[in-house]
mmCIF file of C-alpha atoms in Angstrom:
data_model
loop_
_atom_site.group_PDB
_atom_site.id
_atom_site.type_symbol
_atom_site.label_atom_id
_atom_site.label_comp_id
_atom_site.label_asym_id
_atom_site.label_seq_id
_atom_site.Cartn_x
_atom_site.Cartn_y
_atom_site.Cartn_z
ATOM 1 C CA MET Y 1 8.082 44.372 -9.826
ATOM 2 C CA LEU Y 2 8.123 41.421 -7.405
ATOM 3 C CA TRP Y 3 7.293 37.883 -8.450
ATOM 4 C CA LYS Y 4 7.039 34.592 -6.576
ATOM 5 C CA ILE Y 5 8.308 31.636 -8.590
ATOM 6 C CA ARG Y 6 7.813 28.005 -7.621
ATOM 7 C CA THR Y 7 9.642 25.461 -9.731
ATOM 8 C CA GLU Y 8 11.216 22.021 -9.712
ATOM 9 C CA LEU Y 9 14.917 22.110 -10.495
ATOM 10 C CA ALA Y 10 16.655 19.431 -12.488
ATOM 11 C CA ASP Y 11 18.016 16.701 -10.224
ATOM 12 C CA ARG Y 12 21.694 17.405 -10.799
ATOM 13 C CA PRO Y 13 24.476 19.449 -9.158
ATOM 14 C CA GLY Y 14 24.580 23.061 -10.271
ATOM 15 C CA ALA Y 15 20.923 23.262 -11.301
ATOM 16 C CA LEU Y 16 20.231 26.170 -8.918
ATOM 17 C CA ALA Y 17 23.379 27.968 -10.067
ATOM 18 C CA GLU Y 18 22.177 27.605 -13.666
ATOM 19 C CA LEU Y 19 18.854 29.224 -12.814
ATOM 20 C CA ALA Y 20 20.592 32.018 -10.869
ATOM 21 C CA ALA Y 21 22.945 32.685 -13.786
ATOM 22 C CA ARG Y 22 20.014 32.817 -16.186
ATOM 23 C CA CYS Y 23 18.278 35.358 -13.958
ATOM 24 C CA GLY Y 24 21.435 37.419 -13.634
ATOM 25 C CA ALA Y 25 21.860 37.562 -17.387
ATOM 26 C CA ASP Y 26 18.444 39.272 -17.624
ATOM 27 C CA ASP Y 27 19.031 41.640 -14.674
ATOM 28 C CA ILE Y 28 16.588 39.716 -12.490
ATOM 29 C CA ASN Y 29 17.471 39.963 -8.811
ATOM 30 C CA ILE Y 30 16.747 36.961 -6.557
ATOM 31 C CA LEU Y 31 15.648 38.401 -3.195
ATOM 32 C CA SER Y 32 14.773 35.219 -1.286
ATOM 33 C CA LEU Y 33 14.905 31.470 -1.717
ATOM 34 C CA GLU Y 34 13.159 28.615 0.102
ATOM 35 C CA VAL Y 35 13.735 24.952 -0.743
ATOM 36 C CA PHE Y 36 11.120 22.260 -0.077
ATOM 37 C CA THR Y 37 11.587 18.511 -0.229
ATOM 38 C CA ALA Y 38 8.885 16.731 -2.190
ATOM 39 C CA GLU Y 39 8.338 13.198 -3.464
ATOM 40 C CA THR Y 40 9.451 14.251 -6.939
ATOM 41 C CA GLY Y 41 12.590 16.019 -5.708
ATOM 42 C CA ALA Y 42 13.465 19.552 -4.656
ATOM 43 C CA VAL Y 43 10.915 22.321 -5.111
ATOM 44 C CA ASP Y 44 12.371 25.837 -4.981
ATOM 45 C CA GLU Y 45 10.391 28.980 -4.247
ATOM 46 C CA LEU Y 46 12.038 32.238 -5.211
ATOM 47 C CA VAL Y 47 11.026 35.867 -4.831
ATOM 48 C CA VAL Y 48 12.566 37.902 -7.642
ATOM 49 C CA SER Y 49 12.600 41.547 -8.664
ATOM 50 C CA THR Y 50 12.305 42.351 -12.362
ATOM 51 C CA GLY Y 51 12.197 45.433 -14.480
ATOM 52 C CA VAL Y 52 9.035 46.789 -16.087
ATOM 53 C CA GLY Y 53 7.623 44.680 -18.881
ATOM 54 C CA TRP Y 54 8.243 41.194 -17.540
ATOM 55 C CA THR Y 55 5.253 38.842 -17.493
ATOM 56 C CA ALA Y 56 4.524 35.563 -15.757
ATOM 57 C CA ASP Y 57 4.756 33.697 -19.072
ATOM 58 C CA GLN Y 58 8.180 35.169 -19.787
ATOM 59 C CA LEU Y 59 9.482 34.170 -16.362
ATOM 60 C CA THR Y 60 8.076 30.664 -16.831
ATOM 61 C CA ALA Y 61 9.900 30.407 -20.160
ATOM 62 C CA LEU Y 62 13.122 31.633 -18.525
ATOM 63 C CA ALA Y 63 12.883 28.901 -15.882
ATOM 64 C CA ALA Y 64 12.268 26.287 -18.591
ATOM 65 C CA GLU Y 65 15.394 27.445 -20.417
ATOM 66 C CA ALA Y 66 17.325 26.800 -17.184
ATOM 67 C CA GLY Y 67 16.004 23.217 -17.110
ATOM 68 C CA CYS Y 68 13.240 23.756 -14.553
ATOM 69 C CA LEU Y 69 9.935 21.887 -14.626
ATOM 70 C CA ARG Y 70 6.374 22.575 -13.467
ATOM 71 C CA THR Y 71 6.936 26.253 -12.880
ATOM 72 C CA THR Y 72 4.273 28.535 -11.419
ATOM 73 C CA VAL Y 73 4.716 32.320 -11.346
ATOM 74 C CA ARG Y 74 2.615 34.885 -9.523
ATOM 75 C CA PRO Y 75 3.048 38.584 -8.713
ATOM 76 C CA CYS Y 76 3.534 39.313 -5.019
ATOM 77 C CA GLN Y 77 4.048 42.089 -2.489
ATOM 78 C CA ALA Y 78 7.036 42.943 -0.320
ATOM 79 C CA ASP Y 79 5.515 41.262 2.755
ATOM 80 C CA VAL Y 80 6.528 37.855 1.357
ATOM 81 C CA LEU Y 81 10.136 38.793 2.071
ATOM 82 C CA SER Y 82 9.569 38.251 5.796
ATOM 83 C CA ASP Y 83 10.905 34.893 6.944
ATOM 84 C CA ALA Y 84 8.361 32.066 7.056
ATOM 85 C CA PRO Y 85 8.386 31.490 10.869
ATOM 86 C CA THR Y 86 7.600 35.176 11.485
ATOM 87 C CA ARG Y 87 4.726 35.148 8.996
ATOM 88 C CA TYR Y 88 3.204 32.039 10.574
ATOM 89 C CA LEU Y 89 3.561 33.406 14.100
ATOM 90 C CA ARG Y 90 1.803 36.617 13.066
ATOM 91 C CA ALA Y 91 -0.951 34.506 11.514
ATOM 92 C CA VAL Y 92 -1.404 32.727 14.856
ATOM 93 C CA LEU Y 93 -1.721 36.124 16.580
ATOM 94 C CA ARG Y 94 -4.489 37.084 14.152
ATOM 95 C CA LEU Y 95 -6.240 33.738 14.647
ATOM 96 C CA ILE Y 96 -6.491 34.406 18.374
ATOM 97 C CA ASP Y 97 -8.877 37.240 17.537
ATOM 98 C CA ASP Y 98 -10.585 35.540 14.593
ATOM 99 C CA PRO Y 99 -10.056 31.755 14.459
ATOM 100 C CA VAL Y 100 -12.517 31.225 11.607
ATOM 101 C CA SER Y 101 -10.324 33.269 9.264
ATOM 102 C CA VAL Y 102 -7.849 30.387 8.957
ATOM 103 C CA ASP Y 103 -8.681 29.773 5.283
ATOM 104 C CA GLU Y 104 -7.833 33.369 4.420
ATOM 105 C CA GLU Y 105 -4.622 33.177 6.458
ATOM 106 C CA LEU Y 106 -3.557 30.000 4.677
ATOM 107 C CA GLY Y 107 -4.225 31.569 1.303
ATOM 108 C CA ASN Y 108 -2.044 34.542 2.189
ATOM 109 C CA LEU Y 109 0.736 32.408 3.636
ATOM 110 C CA GLN Y 110 0.987 29.753 0.964
ATOM 111 C CA GLY Y 111 0.222 31.683 -2.186
ATOM 112 C CA PHE Y 112 0.029 28.561 -4.359
ATOM 113 C CA ASP Y 113 -2.731 25.962 -4.752
ATOM 114 C CA GLU Y 114 -0.305 23.059 -4.678
ATOM 115 C CA TYR Y 115 1.212 22.284 -1.286
ATOM 116 C CA THR Y 116 4.529 20.615 -0.667
ATOM 117 C CA PRO Y 117 4.608 18.128 2.248
ATOM 118 C CA ALA Y 118 6.324 20.749 4.444
ATOM 119 C CA GLU Y 119 3.638 23.331 3.684
ATOM 120 C CA TRP Y 120 0.906 20.784 4.298
ATOM 121 C CA ALA Y 121 2.369 20.097 7.746
ATOM 122 C CA ARG Y 122 2.434 23.840 8.473
ATOM 123 C CA ALA Y 123 -1.143 24.266 7.265
ATOM 124 C CA ASP Y 124 -2.326 21.281 9.297
ATOM 125 C CA ALA Y 125 -0.756 22.718 12.460
ATOM 126 C CA LEU Y 126 -2.309 26.126 11.810
ATOM 127 C CA VAL Y 127 -5.730 24.584 11.255
ATOM 128 C CA GLU Y 128 -5.404 22.622 14.498
ATOM 129 C CA ILE Y 129 -4.572 25.842 16.362
ATOM 130 C CA ALA Y 130 -7.588 27.548 14.775
ATOM 131 C CA GLY Y 131 -9.793 24.585 15.683
ATOM 132 C CA ARG Y 132 -8.776 24.717 19.317
ATOM 133 C CA LEU Y 133 -9.326 28.459 19.443
ATOM 134 C CA ALA Y 134 -12.710 28.116 17.753
ATOM 135 C CA GLY Y 135 -13.648 25.413 20.256
ATOM 136 C CA GLN Y 136 -13.587 28.058 22.954
ATOM 137 C CA VAL Y 137 -16.372 29.952 21.159
ATOM 138 C CA HIS Y 138 -19.964 29.138 22.144
ATOM 139 C CA VAL Y 139 -21.732 27.187 19.394
ATOM 140 C CA VAL Y 140 -25.513 27.196 19.115
ATOM 141 C CA GLU Y 141 -26.944 23.678 19.332
ATOM 142 C CA GLY Y 142 -29.008 22.442 16.439
ATOM 143 C CA PRO Y 143 -32.050 20.144 16.496
ATOM 144 C CA ARG Y 144 -31.458 16.611 17.799
ATOM 145 C CA PRO Y 145 -33.026 13.252 16.875
ATOM 146 C CA GLY Y 146 -36.482 13.038 18.390
ATOM 147 C CA SER Y 147 -37.226 16.706 17.841
ATOM 148 C CA GLY Y 148 -39.010 16.028 14.558
ATOM 149 C CA VAL Y 149 -38.888 14.200 11.224
ATOM 150 C CA PRO Y 150 -36.417 15.717 8.738
ATOM 151 C CA GLU Y 151 -37.821 16.887 5.423
ATOM 152 C CA LEU Y 152 -35.774 16.243 2.272
ATOM 153 C CA ARG Y 153 -36.014 18.833 -0.493
ATOM 154 C CA ARG Y 154 -33.942 20.461 -3.214
ATOM 155 C CA ALA Y 155 -31.697 23.188 -1.894
ATOM 156 C CA THR Y 156 -31.646 26.775 -3.119
ATOM 157 C CA VAL Y 157 -29.304 29.700 -2.589
ATOM 158 C CA GLU Y 158 -31.668 30.871 0.168
ATOM 159 C CA ASP Y 159 -30.412 27.908 2.236
ATOM 160 C CA ALA Y 160 -26.848 29.277 2.334
ATOM 161 C CA ASP Y 161 -27.013 30.700 5.867
ATOM 162 C CA ALA Y 162 -28.538 27.504 7.267
ATOM 163 C CA VAL Y 163 -25.877 25.444 5.465
ATOM 164 C CA VAL Y 164 -23.136 27.591 7.010
ATOM 165 C CA ALA Y 165 -24.710 27.114 10.446
ATOM 166 C CA MET Y 166 -24.802 23.337 9.952
ATOM 167 C CA HIS Y 167 -21.113 23.282 9.013
ATOM 168 C CA GLU Y 168 -20.285 25.228 12.171
ATOM 169 C CA ARG Y 169 -22.118 22.606 14.248
ATOM 170 C CA CYS Y 170 -20.294 19.743 12.527
ATOM 171 C CA SER Y 171 -17.068 18.419 13.993
ATOM 172 C CA TYR Y 172 -13.679 18.973 12.407
ATOM 173 C CA GLU Y 173 -13.544 15.259 11.538
ATOM 174 C CA SER Y 174 -16.916 15.282 9.752
ATOM 175 C CA ARG Y 175 -15.971 18.309 7.659
ATOM 176 C CA THR Y 176 -12.586 16.824 6.758
ATOM 177 C CA ARG Y 177 -14.189 13.550 5.615
ATOM 178 C CA ARG Y 178 -16.567 15.532 3.421
ATOM 179 C CA TYR Y 179 -14.029 17.861 1.803
ATOM 180 C CA HIS Y 180 -10.786 15.829 2.096
ATOM 181 C CA VAL Y 181 -9.056 18.973 3.398
ATOM 182 C CA PRO Y 182 -9.269 20.878 6.692
ATOM 183 C CA MET Y 183 -12.467 22.935 6.487
ATOM 184 C CA PRO Y 184 -12.858 24.940 9.706
ATOM 185 C CA LYS Y 185 -15.101 27.602 8.147
ATOM 186 C CA LEU Y 186 -17.539 27.615 5.255
ATOM 187 C CA THR Y 187 -18.142 31.035 3.756
ATOM 188 C CA THR Y 188 -21.602 32.147 2.718
ATOM 189 C CA ARG Y 189 -20.376 32.496 -0.864
ATOM 190 C CA THR Y 190 -19.201 28.875 -0.954
ATOM 191 C CA ALA Y 191 -22.430 27.754 0.706
ATOM 192 C CA ARG Y 192 -24.419 29.434 -2.073
ATOM 193 C CA HIS Y 193 -22.424 27.512 -4.698
ATOM 194 C CA LEU Y 194 -22.928 24.249 -2.798
ATOM 195 C CA SER Y 195 -26.652 24.869 -2.440
ATOM 196 C CA ALA Y 196 -27.133 25.476 -6.156
ATOM 197 C CA PRO Y 197 -24.120 24.009 -8.010
ATOM 198 C CA ALA Y 198 -23.801 24.919 -11.683
ATOM 199 C CA GLY Y 199 -25.177 22.060 -13.770
ATOM 200 C CA GLY Y 200 -25.895 20.026 -10.640
ATOM 201 C CA VAL Y 201 -28.211 19.802 -7.669
ATOM 202 C CA SER Y 202 -28.144 19.706 -3.885
ATOM 203 C CA VAL Y 203 -30.615 18.141 -1.484
ATOM 204 C CA VAL Y 204 -30.927 19.225 2.132
ATOM 205 C CA ALA Y 205 -32.508 17.590 5.160
ATOM 206 C CA SER Y 206 -34.237 20.290 7.173
ATOM 207 C CA LEU Y 207 -36.119 20.677 10.433
ATOM 208 C CA GLY Y 208 -37.885 23.996 10.490
ATOM 209 C CA ASP Y 209 -35.326 26.628 9.551
ATOM 210 C CA ALA Y 210 -32.339 24.406 10.378
ATOM 211 C CA VAL Y 211 -30.411 22.282 7.871
ATOM 212 C CA ILE Y 212 -29.020 19.090 9.427
ATOM 213 C CA GLY Y 213 -27.720 17.292 6.332
ATOM 214 C CA MET Y 214 -26.794 17.987 2.737
ATOM 215 C CA ALA Y 215 -25.980 15.961 -0.380
ATOM 216 C CA THR Y 216 -24.565 17.526 -3.526
ATOM 217 C CA ALA Y 217 -24.187 16.278 -7.101
ATOM 218 C CA ALA Y 218 -22.050 18.382 -9.443
ATOM 219 C CA PRO Y 219 -20.628 17.699 -12.934
ATOM 220 C CA TRP Y 220 -17.102 16.321 -13.076
ATOM 221 C CA GLU Y 221 -16.174 17.157 -16.645
ATOM 222 C CA GLU Y 222 -12.752 15.473 -16.479
ATOM 223 C CA LEU Y 223 -14.532 12.106 -16.211
ATOM 224 C CA GLY Y 224 -17.050 12.762 -18.961
ATOM 225 C CA SER Y 225 -20.008 15.006 -19.616
ATOM 226 C CA THR Y 226 -22.487 12.574 -18.058
ATOM 227 C CA THR Y 227 -20.549 11.980 -14.821
ATOM 228 C CA MET Y 228 -21.385 13.755 -11.574
ATOM 229 C CA GLU Y 229 -19.539 13.740 -8.268
ATOM 230 C CA VAL Y 230 -21.696 13.227 -5.202
ATOM 231 C CA ALA Y 231 -20.857 14.047 -1.589
ATOM 232 C CA VAL Y 232 -22.816 13.912 1.658
ATOM 233 C CA LEU Y 233 -22.466 15.712 4.985
ATOM 234 C CA VAL Y 234 -24.700 14.956 7.976
ATOM 235 C CA GLU Y 235 -24.522 16.872 11.228
ATOM 236 C CA ASP Y 236 -22.801 14.789 13.928
ATOM 237 C CA GLY Y 237 -25.840 14.400 16.173
ATOM 238 C CA TRP Y 238 -27.858 12.925 13.279
ATOM 239 C CA GLN Y 239 -25.254 10.475 12.037
ATOM 240 C CA GLY Y 240 -26.143 6.816 12.329
ATOM 241 C CA GLN Y 241 -29.874 7.508 11.864
ATOM 242 C CA GLY Y 242 -30.079 6.545 8.180
ATOM 243 C CA LEU Y 243 -30.270 10.175 7.078
ATOM 244 C CA GLY Y 244 -27.131 9.954 4.944
ATOM 245 C CA LEU Y 245 -28.611 7.070 2.932
ATOM 246 C CA ARG Y 246 -31.849 8.986 2.364
ATOM 247 C CA LEU Y 247 -29.905 12.028 1.175
ATOM 248 C CA LEU Y 248 -27.691 9.933 -1.086
ATOM 249 C CA ARG Y 249 -30.631 8.142 -2.694
ATOM 250 C CA GLU Y 250 -32.416 11.427 -3.313
ATOM 251 C CA VAL Y 251 -29.411 13.220 -4.828
ATOM 252 C CA VAL Y 252 -28.580 10.213 -7.048
ATOM 253 C CA SER Y 253 -32.161 10.266 -8.323
ATOM 254 C CA GLU Y 254 -31.881 14.001 -9.013
ATOM 255 C CA ALA Y 255 -28.552 13.467 -10.817
ATOM 256 C CA ARG Y 256 -30.137 10.825 -13.050
ATOM 257 C CA ALA Y 257 -32.988 13.221 -13.849
ATOM 258 C CA LEU Y 258 -30.385 15.796 -14.930
ATOM 259 C CA GLY Y 259 -28.900 13.330 -17.432
ATOM 260 C CA ALA Y 260 -26.084 11.697 -15.464
ATOM 261 C CA ASP Y 261 -25.425 8.053 -16.308
ATOM 262 C CA ARG Y 262 -23.022 7.515 -13.400
ATOM 263 C CA VAL Y 263 -22.043 9.205 -10.180
ATOM 264 C CA VAL Y 264 -18.660 9.164 -8.476
ATOM 265 C CA CYS Y 265 -17.964 9.537 -4.766
ATOM 266 C CA MET Y 266 -14.451 10.108 -3.394
ATOM 267 C CA VAL Y 267 -14.177 8.416 0.017
ATOM 268 C CA GLN Y 268 -11.340 8.080 2.488
ATOM 269 C CA PRO Y 269 -10.753 4.334 3.090
ATOM 270 C CA GLU Y 270 -11.208 4.762 6.833
ATOM 271 C CA ASN Y 271 -14.622 6.383 6.336
ATOM 272 C CA HIS Y 272 -16.465 3.101 6.922
ATOM 273 C CA ALA Y 273 -19.837 4.772 7.479
ATOM 274 C CA MET Y 274 -19.850 6.341 4.003
ATOM 275 C CA LEU Y 275 -18.698 3.120 2.356
ATOM 276 C CA ARG Y 276 -21.545 1.205 4.029
ATOM 277 C CA THR Y 277 -23.976 3.899 2.933
ATOM 278 C CA LEU Y 278 -22.831 3.481 -0.671
ATOM 279 C CA GLU Y 279 -23.272 -0.298 -0.376
ATOM 280 C CA ARG Y 280 -26.812 0.127 0.894
ATOM 281 C CA LEU Y 281 -27.767 1.988 -2.271
ATOM 282 C CA ARG Y 282 -28.114 -1.535 -3.779
ATOM 283 C CA MET Y 283 -26.837 -0.264 -7.116
ATOM 284 C CA ARG Y 284 -24.123 -1.522 -9.432
ATOM 285 C CA SER Y 285 -20.885 0.005 -8.203
ATOM 286 C CA ARG Y 286 -17.109 -0.247 -8.310
ATOM 287 C CA ALA Y 287 -14.401 1.060 -5.982
ATOM 288 C CA VAL Y 288 -10.938 1.991 -7.244
ATOM 289 C CA LEU Y 289 -8.103 2.936 -4.906
ATOM 290 C CA ASP Y 290 -6.551 6.104 -6.320
ATOM 291 C CA GLY Y 291 -3.840 7.688 -4.187
ATOM 292 C CA ASP Y 292 -5.089 7.827 -0.607
ATOM 293 C CA SER Y 293 -8.791 7.890 -1.537
ATOM 294 C CA LEU Y 294 -11.316 5.432 -2.914
ATOM 295 C CA MET Y 295 -13.152 6.469 -6.057
ATOM 296 C CA VAL Y 296 -16.528 4.731 -5.863
ATOM 297 C CA THR Y 297 -18.438 4.752 -9.148
ATOM 298 C CA VAL Y 298 -22.166 4.005 -9.140
ATOM 299 C CA ALA Y 299 -23.789 3.129 -12.455
ATOM 300 C CA LEU Y 300 -27.117 4.715 -13.304
ATOM 301 C CA SER Y 301 -27.573 2.743 -16.528
ATOM 302 C CA ASP Y 302 -26.508 -0.659 -17.876
ATOM 303 C CA GLN Y 303 -23.891 0.897 -20.168
ATOM 304 C CA SER Y 304 -22.412 3.471 -17.814
ATOM 305 C CA LEU Y 305 -19.969 1.401 -15.718
ATOM 306 C CA SER Y 306 -16.987 0.457 -17.835
ATOM 307 C CA HIS Y 307 -15.002 -2.616 -16.862
ATOM 308 C CA ALA Y 308 -11.748 -0.836 -17.779
ATOM 309 C CA VAL Y 309 -10.244 0.598 -14.618
ATOM 310 C CA ASP Y 310 -7.245 2.349 -16.154
ATOM 311 C CA ARG Y 311 -7.843 6.007 -16.918
ATOM 312 C CA PRO Y 312 -5.870 9.249 -17.217
ATOM 313 C CA PRO Y 313 -4.778 10.603 -13.821
ATOM 314 C CA VAL Y 314 -7.240 13.110 -12.358
ATOM 315 C CA PRO Y 315 -5.729 15.519 -9.753
ATOM 316 C CA TYR Y 316 -8.740 15.371 -7.441
ATOM 317 C CA ARG Y 317 -7.742 17.919 -4.804
ATOM 318 C CA ARG Y 318 -6.663 20.504 -7.355
ATOM 319 C CA THR Y 319 -9.957 20.446 -9.222
ATOM 320 C CA ARG Y 320 -12.646 19.217 -6.844
ATOM 321 C CA ALA Y 321 -11.902 19.897 -3.191
ATOM 322 C CA THR Y 322 -13.274 23.081 -1.645
ATOM 323 C CA PRO Y 323 -11.037 24.835 -0.857
ATOM 324 C CA SER Y 324 -7.870 23.204 -2.204
ATOM 325 C CA HIS Y 325 -5.109 23.334 0.420
ATOM 326 C CA ARG Y 326 -2.811 20.630 -0.817
ATOM 327 C CA SER Y 327 -2.202 18.500 -3.863
ATOM 328 C CA GLU Y 328 -1.634 14.790 -4.001
ATOM 329 C CA PRO Y 329 0.629 13.070 -6.503
ATOM 330 C CA THR Y 330 -1.418 11.525 -9.297
ATOM 331 C CA ARG Y 331 -0.681 8.293 -11.050
ATOM 332 C CA SER Y 332 1.672 8.546 -13.978
ATOM 333 C CA ALA Y 333 0.329 7.755 -17.423
ATOM 334 C CA GLY Y 334 -0.052 4.046 -17.908
ATOM 335 C CA GLN Y 335 0.020 3.223 -14.200
ATOM 336 C CA PRO Y 336 -3.220 1.322 -13.476
ATOM 337 C CA ALA Y 337 -5.420 2.130 -10.542
ATOM 338 C CA ARG Y 338 -6.015 -0.653 -8.055
ATOM 339 C CA GLU Y 339 -9.585 -1.930 -8.138
ATOM 340 C CA HIS Y 340 -11.471 -3.269 -5.138
ATOM 341 C CA PRO Y 341 -14.963 -4.731 -5.040
ATOM 342 C CA LEU Y 342 -16.846 -2.316 -2.814
ATOM 343 C CA ALA Y 343 -18.307 -5.050 -0.635
ATOM 344 C CA ALA Y 344 -14.968 -6.850 -0.243
ATOM 345 C CA LEU Y 345 -13.052 -4.059 1.472
ATOM 346 C CA SER Y 346 -11.487 -5.645 4.514
ATOM 347 C CA ALA Y 347 -12.511 -2.782 6.780
ATOM 348 C CA LEU Y 348 -16.218 -3.397 6.192
ATOM 349 C CA GLN Y 349 -18.526 -5.878 7.862
ATOM 350 C CA PRO Y 350 -20.769 -7.866 5.457
ATOM 351 C CA LEU Y 351 -24.339 -6.696 5.324
ATOM 352 C CA PRO Y 352 -27.241 -9.117 5.808
ATOM 353 C CA GLY Y 353 -29.388 -10.323 2.941
ATOM 354 C CA GLY Y 354 -26.624 -10.571 0.353
ATOM 355 C CA VAL Y 355 -26.255 -6.818 -0.095
ATOM 356 C CA GLY Y 356 -23.055 -6.006 -1.892
ATOM 357 C CA ALA Y 357 -22.639 -9.295 -3.790
ATOM 358 C CA VAL Y 358 -19.701 -9.066 -6.156
ATOM 359 C CA ASP Y 359 -19.590 -10.211 -9.759
ATOM 360 C CA PRO Y 360 -16.598 -12.184 -11.029
ATOM 361 C CA ASP Y 361 -15.557 -9.063 -12.939
ATOM 362 C CA GLY Y 362 -15.287 -7.119 -9.658
ATOM 363 C CA ALA Y 363 -18.445 -5.046 -10.018
ATOM 364 C CA ASP Y 364 -20.810 -4.807 -7.084
ATOM 365 C CA ARG Y 365 -24.424 -5.314 -8.184
ATOM 366 C CA GLY Y 366 -25.778 -4.518 -4.741
ATOM 367 C CA GLY Y 367 -27.488 -7.880 -4.385
ATOM 368 C CA ARG Y 368 -29.537 -7.447 -7.567
ATOM 369 C CA PRO Y 369 -29.665 -10.096 -10.346
#
């Protein structure tokens, strides 16, 4: 049986030889090896052939005995034995015929949820190729400002097709800001989950049969049973019209009705429009820089926004992004996050009327007493 093993070797000479010797002692044949450079050191990916009876847990234990850390084991097929450049070139050939299948191609090529920097660069290049190919396909125009007044309502699974169509009309940049990963194609299955998230709610802005904006609130159990993550996507032609703020207000209200006492929004620091939208909620909020994203917490009750900013590391992209194409290093235990008053971010222009006033403790009360 063939297995793909990804593991971090001990940072010392002879570590790979120790793993190879351990495999040899159990009649495990190493068929291929690829070494990636990561921030934590070398990450090795091996394809091995074992006899009948071996399991993923047993292979993980074998790697641990050889001094390896953070080992992931998955069964695989013989096609993984082709060299990586050939597999990527064949993926490009398939994308020429079907550019929107890039997510499926990436899943087949990578095989693991966690990306090394080298794999992220490969994936990013492949997504860019798919985006350029998809740009040659005629896209149906959606409704534009002036064609009517958008209606805000709770979404249902019946909205899935319209949500997919909206994503296809959105630019690559808008989708990436929303999902924090390249998102060239939204499947109908994913759209159904977004439209009716388990334990959460979505609100859509619609004009006739078309959806032009969507806000989602879904439980984030790692941060507590009463915490929900919120995210907003507005079609490019409707951005800057105040629609994102309307959607955000509505979905926050729905989250509160479902029992949430705080909502969290992950925002890229350069996404100034979303940060201003969060300010204009005029609600008590706090922004914490975590990795390369800002975690903006909005309190829905007087007791819900803790002044303690240190917390266990939460691997956002592994658990929240849809789909997950790369992982980011999380803070080590005991390493505090860096807190920023939401209204004091240097990239933002101050809003009139005192919106976004900051307390001495660093919490933004949105201009309220």
